Amino acid sequence: MSVILLLRHGQASFGSENYDVLSPNGFRQSEVLGRSLVARGVQIDRAVSGTLARQRDTARTALDSAGLGGLDVAVDTGWDEYDHDGLSGGAAATDPRAFQDRLEVALAAWSAGTPDTGIRPEWPTFAGRVGGALRAVTDGLGSGETVAVFTSGGVISAVCAQLLALPPDAVVAFNRVTVNAAITKVVHGRRGSTLVSFNDHAHFEGPDAGLLTYR
């Protein structure tokens, strides 16, 4: 069996002028993620990232921390997160709880195919793009190979919903609990791809528990 590790990026810069920048905490989370992969004995053969700065910086920081600084990171727009800039403004722009409430309402409508939710691209385009990105990785998988994919919570949520044959609105529940720099594991073999673990964040227990964030 081959393995795909879906690794959520570290904490971004919520409430700042540019959200797509890892916060200082996000860089520390990425370092801990890399050390955790080493501690687990994970051998990464290939790495892929979306094009967003927070995804690419998480990839580079985690791989450096894992002693894999020389590993090339392929970039694929299929792993990019949805754009929620249309939800910015008002109290939700600076209050994480207010923003989360607003986001979940928008995600439910978005995944149902409702237009003009403030989230782009529209759900069918996003879901198709994510499915295509996963197929691109699995099509190139060698036997027993492990690929690390650095992406975002919405993308991981969409992959999980697709692999479990859940309705699109399942992305809301998955997205709500996805931890920054958490690990989701997918195995791939003759029968296709199977989700075997979601949102593993044991590396943020014990001495690094203070680094745990969801947004």
mmCIF file of C-alpha atoms in Angstrom:
data_model
loop_
_atom_site.group_PDB
_atom_site.id
_atom_site.type_symbol
_atom_site.label_atom_id
_atom_site.label_comp_id
_atom_site.label_asym_id
_atom_site.label_seq_id
_atom_site.Cartn_x
_atom_site.Cartn_y
_atom_site.Cartn_z
ATOM 1 C CA MET A 1 0.000 0.000 0.000
ATOM 2 C CA SER A 2 1.097 3.552 -0.716
ATOM 3 C CA VAL A 3 0.405 6.450 1.635
ATOM 4 C CA ILE A 4 -0.730 10.029 1.130
ATOM 5 C CA LEU A 5 -0.310 12.311 4.144
ATOM 6 C CA LEU A 6 -2.537 15.373 3.961
ATOM 7 C CA LEU A 7 -0.854 17.986 6.142
ATOM 8 C CA ARG A 8 -2.736 21.124 7.041
ATOM 9 C CA HIS A 9 -0.716 24.331 7.016
ATOM 10 C CA GLY A 10 0.306 26.037 10.236
ATOM 11 C CA GLN A 11 -1.672 28.920 11.678
ATOM 12 C CA ALA A 12 -2.084 31.796 9.246
ATOM 13 C CA SER A 13 -2.394 35.503 10.102
ATOM 14 C CA PHE A 14 -6.097 35.939 10.898
ATOM 15 C CA GLY A 15 -7.133 39.555 11.283
ATOM 16 C CA SER A 16 -4.028 40.939 9.572
ATOM 17 C CA GLU A 17 -3.832 42.728 6.239
ATOM 18 C CA ASN A 18 -2.523 39.559 4.575
ATOM 19 C CA TYR A 19 -4.091 36.362 5.889
ATOM 20 C CA ASP A 20 -1.876 34.200 3.670
ATOM 21 C CA VAL A 21 1.195 34.482 5.914
ATOM 22 C CA LEU A 22 2.161 32.000 8.609
ATOM 23 C CA SER A 23 2.010 33.518 12.068
ATOM 24 C CA PRO A 24 5.019 33.011 14.369
ATOM 25 C CA ASN A 25 2.961 30.257 16.006
ATOM 26 C CA GLY A 26 2.335 28.764 12.559
ATOM 27 C CA PHE A 27 6.066 28.447 11.922
ATOM 28 C CA ARG A 28 6.542 26.742 15.290
ATOM 29 C CA GLN A 29 3.681 24.357 14.536
ATOM 30 C CA SER A 30 5.307 23.499 11.209
ATOM 31 C CA GLU A 31 8.596 22.726 12.928
ATOM 32 C CA VAL A 32 6.855 20.450 15.431
ATOM 33 C CA LEU A 33 5.048 18.727 12.554
ATOM 34 C CA GLY A 34 8.351 17.965 10.853
ATOM 35 C CA ARG A 35 9.886 16.595 14.038
ATOM 36 C CA SER A 36 6.781 14.479 14.592
ATOM 37 C CA LEU A 37 7.124 12.866 11.173
ATOM 38 C CA VAL A 38 10.691 11.889 12.063
ATOM 39 C CA ALA A 39 9.636 10.556 15.473
ATOM 40 C CA ARG A 40 6.977 8.411 13.803
ATOM 41 C CA GLY A 41 9.552 6.942 11.449
ATOM 42 C CA VAL A 42 7.784 8.308 8.370
ATOM 43 C CA GLN A 43 9.855 8.128 5.189
ATOM 44 C CA ILE A 44 8.661 10.798 2.766
ATOM 45 C CA ASP A 45 9.448 10.041 -0.861
ATOM 46 C CA ARG A 46 7.726 13.010 -2.513
ATOM 47 C CA ALA A 47 6.175 16.284 -1.443
ATOM 48 C CA VAL A 48 3.406 18.364 -3.001
ATOM 49 C CA SER A 49 1.965 21.726 -1.970
ATOM 50 C CA GLY A 50 -0.710 24.127 -3.046
ATOM 51 C CA THR A 51 0.427 27.496 -4.334
ATOM 52 C CA LEU A 52 -0.570 29.548 -1.282
ATOM 53 C CA ALA A 53 2.234 31.068 0.793
ATOM 54 C CA ARG A 54 1.017 29.495 4.044
ATOM 55 C CA GLN A 55 1.023 26.050 2.399
ATOM 56 C CA ARG A 56 4.444 26.435 0.786
ATOM 57 C CA ASP A 57 6.029 27.890 3.931
ATOM 58 C CA THR A 58 4.606 25.069 6.037
ATOM 59 C CA ALA A 59 6.049 22.549 3.570
ATOM 60 C CA ARG A 60 9.489 24.102 3.586
ATOM 61 C CA THR A 61 9.608 24.590 7.363
ATOM 62 C CA ALA A 62 8.319 21.100 8.182
ATOM 63 C CA LEU A 63 10.619 19.392 5.702
ATOM 64 C CA ASP A 64 13.623 21.359 6.957
ATOM 65 C CA SER A 65 12.709 20.343 10.510
ATOM 66 C CA ALA A 66 12.485 16.720 9.385
ATOM 67 C CA GLY A 67 15.951 16.856 7.829
ATOM 68 C CA LEU A 68 14.495 16.822 4.310
ATOM 69 C CA GLY A 69 15.475 20.312 3.219
ATOM 70 C CA GLY A 70 16.771 19.016 -0.104
ATOM 71 C CA LEU A 71 13.469 17.415 -1.117
ATOM 72 C CA ASP A 72 11.751 19.164 -4.015
ATOM 73 C CA VAL A 73 8.184 20.304 -3.422
ATOM 74 C CA ALA A 74 5.936 20.078 -6.466
ATOM 75 C CA VAL A 75 3.259 22.776 -6.636
ATOM 76 C CA ASP A 76 -0.321 22.105 -7.747
ATOM 77 C CA THR A 77 -3.141 24.669 -7.673
ATOM 78 C CA GLY A 78 -5.572 21.794 -7.077
ATOM 79 C CA TRP A 79 -4.490 21.793 -3.431
ATOM 80 C CA ASP A 80 -5.271 25.496 -2.936
ATOM 81 C CA GLU A 81 -7.890 26.456 -0.362
ATOM 82 C CA TYR A 82 -11.200 28.094 -1.245
ATOM 83 C CA ASP A 83 -11.135 31.888 -1.187
ATOM 84 C CA HIS A 84 -13.197 33.357 1.658
ATOM 85 C CA ASP A 85 -12.247 36.998 1.109
ATOM 86 C CA GLY A 86 -15.871 37.718 0.300
ATOM 87 C CA LEU A 87 -16.711 37.075 3.957
ATOM 88 C CA SER A 88 -14.322 39.690 5.336
ATOM 89 C CA GLY A 89 -15.488 42.898 6.927
ATOM 90 C CA GLY A 90 -17.296 43.968 10.080
ATOM 91 C CA ALA A 91 -16.778 42.268 13.430
ATOM 92 C CA ALA A 92 -16.046 38.952 11.726
ATOM 93 C CA ALA A 93 -12.831 40.407 10.315
ATOM 94 C CA THR A 94 -11.209 40.509 13.770
ATOM 95 C CA ASP A 95 -13.302 38.201 15.978
ATOM 96 C CA PRO A 96 -12.433 34.524 15.338
ATOM 97 C CA ARG A 97 -15.700 33.240 16.826
ATOM 98 C CA ALA A 98 -17.836 35.629 14.832
ATOM 99 C CA PHE A 99 -15.928 34.739 11.699
ATOM 100 C CA GLN A 100 -16.286 30.992 12.356
ATOM 101 C CA ASP A 101 -20.051 31.344 12.764
ATOM 102 C CA ARG A 102 -20.302 33.333 9.568
ATOM 103 C CA LEU A 103 -18.024 30.912 7.718
ATOM 104 C CA GLU A 104 -20.039 27.848 8.688
ATOM 105 C CA VAL A 105 -23.276 29.376 7.441
ATOM 106 C CA ALA A 106 -21.555 30.269 4.176
ATOM 107 C CA LEU A 107 -19.936 26.825 3.829
ATOM 108 C CA ALA A 108 -23.274 25.071 4.257
ATOM 109 C CA ALA A 109 -24.828 27.202 1.522
ATOM 110 C CA TRP A 110 -21.731 26.933 -0.691
ATOM 111 C CA SER A 111 -21.557 23.139 -0.500
ATOM 112 C CA ALA A 112 -25.271 23.006 -1.356
ATOM 113 C CA GLY A 113 -24.541 24.828 -4.596
ATOM 114 C CA THR A 114 -25.980 28.186 -3.578
ATOM 115 C CA PRO A 115 -24.418 30.993 -5.643
ATOM 116 C CA ASP A 116 -22.980 34.226 -4.267
ATOM 117 C CA THR A 117 -22.051 32.943 -0.808
ATOM 118 C CA GLY A 118 -18.840 34.967 -0.603
ATOM 119 C CA ILE A 119 -16.749 31.831 -1.167
ATOM 120 C CA ARG A 120 -14.942 31.156 -4.431
ATOM 121 C CA PRO A 121 -14.767 29.168 -6.604
ATOM 122 C CA GLU A 122 -18.260 27.701 -6.643
ATOM 123 C CA TRP A 123 -18.554 24.303 -4.946
ATOM 124 C CA PRO A 124 -18.713 22.092 -8.083
ATOM 125 C CA THR A 125 -15.510 23.680 -9.398
ATOM 126 C CA PHE A 126 -13.738 23.376 -6.051
ATOM 127 C CA ALA A 127 -14.810 19.762 -5.456
ATOM 128 C CA GLY A 128 -13.766 18.780 -8.972
ATOM 129 C CA ARG A 129 -10.409 20.510 -8.577
ATOM 130 C CA VAL A 130 -9.713 18.730 -5.283
ATOM 131 C CA GLY A 131 -10.693 15.354 -6.725
ATOM 132 C CA GLY A 132 -8.407 15.973 -9.684
ATOM 133 C CA ALA A 133 -5.486 16.888 -7.427
ATOM 134 C CA LEU A 134 -5.919 13.666 -5.456
ATOM 135 C CA ARG A 135 -6.045 11.615 -8.663
ATOM 136 C CA ALA A 136 -2.891 13.330 -9.927
ATOM 137 C CA VAL A 137 -1.073 12.191 -6.786
ATOM 138 C CA THR A 138 -2.430 8.639 -6.819
ATOM 139 C CA ASP A 139 -1.733 8.218 -10.548
ATOM 140 C CA GLY A 140 1.936 8.856 -9.879
ATOM 141 C CA LEU A 141 2.252 6.743 -6.729
ATOM 142 C CA GLY A 142 4.821 3.998 -6.674
ATOM 143 C CA SER A 143 4.283 0.854 -4.640
ATOM 144 C CA GLY A 144 4.985 1.548 -0.968
ATOM 145 C CA GLU A 145 5.663 5.225 -1.627
ATOM 146 C CA THR A 146 4.694 7.980 0.814
ATOM 147 C CA VAL A 147 3.713 11.410 -0.463
ATOM 148 C CA ALA A 148 3.333 14.435 1.822
ATOM 149 C CA VAL A 149 0.729 16.934 0.609
ATOM 150 C CA PHE A 150 0.735 20.354 2.266
ATOM 151 C CA THR A 151 -2.696 21.902 1.906
ATOM 152 C CA SER A 152 -5.593 23.445 3.853
ATOM 153 C CA GLY A 153 -8.531 22.513 6.040
ATOM 154 C CA GLY A 154 -11.236 22.982 3.432
ATOM 155 C CA VAL A 155 -9.375 20.851 0.922
ATOM 156 C CA ILE A 156 -8.780 18.093 3.458
ATOM 157 C CA SER A 157 -12.441 18.250 4.463
ATOM 158 C CA ALA A 158 -13.517 17.867 0.833
ATOM 159 C CA VAL A 159 -11.183 14.893 0.326
ATOM 160 C CA CYS A 160 -12.544 13.189 3.445
ATOM 161 C CA ALA A 161 -16.163 13.739 2.379
ATOM 162 C CA GLN A 162 -15.429 12.339 -1.074
ATOM 163 C CA LEU A 163 -13.567 9.265 0.178
ATOM 164 C CA LEU A 164 -16.318 8.467 2.691
ATOM 165 C CA ALA A 165 -19.065 9.120 0.105
ATOM 166 C CA LEU A 166 -20.657 11.716 2.385
ATOM 167 C CA PRO A 167 -22.868 14.554 1.196
ATOM 168 C CA PRO A 168 -21.055 17.793 0.359
ATOM 169 C CA ASP A 169 -22.218 19.557 3.530
ATOM 170 C CA ALA A 170 -20.017 17.182 5.543
ATOM 171 C CA VAL A 171 -17.223 19.655 4.803
ATOM 172 C CA VAL A 172 -18.705 21.940 7.455
ATOM 173 C CA ALA A 173 -18.252 19.411 10.280
ATOM 174 C CA PHE A 174 -14.786 18.351 9.115
ATOM 175 C CA ASN A 175 -13.644 21.931 8.627
ATOM 176 C CA ARG A 176 -14.844 22.972 12.084
ATOM 177 C CA VAL A 177 -12.459 20.633 13.919
ATOM 178 C CA THR A 178 -9.409 20.571 11.653
ATOM 179 C CA VAL A 179 -6.296 21.473 13.631
ATOM 180 C CA ASN A 180 -3.457 23.552 12.195
ATOM 181 C CA ALA A 181 -0.530 21.332 11.135
ATOM 182 C CA ALA A 182 -2.555 18.151 11.755
ATOM 183 C CA ILE A 183 -2.049 14.911 9.805
ATOM 184 C CA THR A 184 -4.709 13.076 7.797
ATOM 185 C CA LYS A 185 -3.698 9.715 6.328
ATOM 186 C CA VAL A 186 -4.982 8.139 3.124
ATOM 187 C CA VAL A 187 -3.783 4.761 1.866
ATOM 188 C CA HIS A 188 -3.936 3.782 -1.784
ATOM 189 C CA GLY A 189 -3.899 0.352 -3.354
ATOM 190 C CA ARG A 190 -5.581 -1.772 -5.986
ATOM 191 C CA ARG A 191 -9.026 -0.949 -4.604
ATOM 192 C CA GLY A 192 -8.438 2.772 -4.669
ATOM 193 C CA SER A 193 -7.947 5.310 -1.900
ATOM 194 C CA THR A 194 -9.139 4.849 1.680
ATOM 195 C CA LEU A 195 -9.214 7.338 4.555
ATOM 196 C CA VAL A 196 -7.619 5.670 7.583
ATOM 197 C CA SER A 197 -7.121 8.609 9.964
ATOM 198 C CA PHE A 198 -8.256 12.220 10.174
ATOM 199 C CA ASN A 199 -6.825 15.241 11.958
ATOM 200 C CA ASP A 200 -4.134 13.459 13.984
ATOM 201 C CA HIS A 201 -2.541 16.083 16.224
ATOM 202 C CA ALA A 202 -0.898 14.026 18.960
ATOM 203 C CA HIS A 203 2.230 16.134 18.377
ATOM 204 C CA PHE A 204 0.355 19.016 20.046
ATOM 205 C CA GLU A 205 -0.103 17.135 23.281
ATOM 206 C CA GLY A 206 2.368 17.187 26.163
ATOM 207 C CA PRO A 207 5.074 19.873 25.985
ATOM 208 C CA ASP A 208 3.755 21.378 22.746
ATOM 209 C CA ALA A 209 0.091 21.536 23.808
ATOM 210 C CA GLY A 210 0.240 25.335 23.938
ATOM 211 C CA LEU A 211 0.734 25.446 20.157
ATOM 212 C CA LEU A 212 -2.647 23.878 19.369
ATOM 213 C CA THR A 213 -4.922 26.065 17.239
ATOM 214 C CA TYR A 214 -7.866 25.527 14.927
ATOM 215 C CA ARG A 215 -7.812 28.880 13.106
#
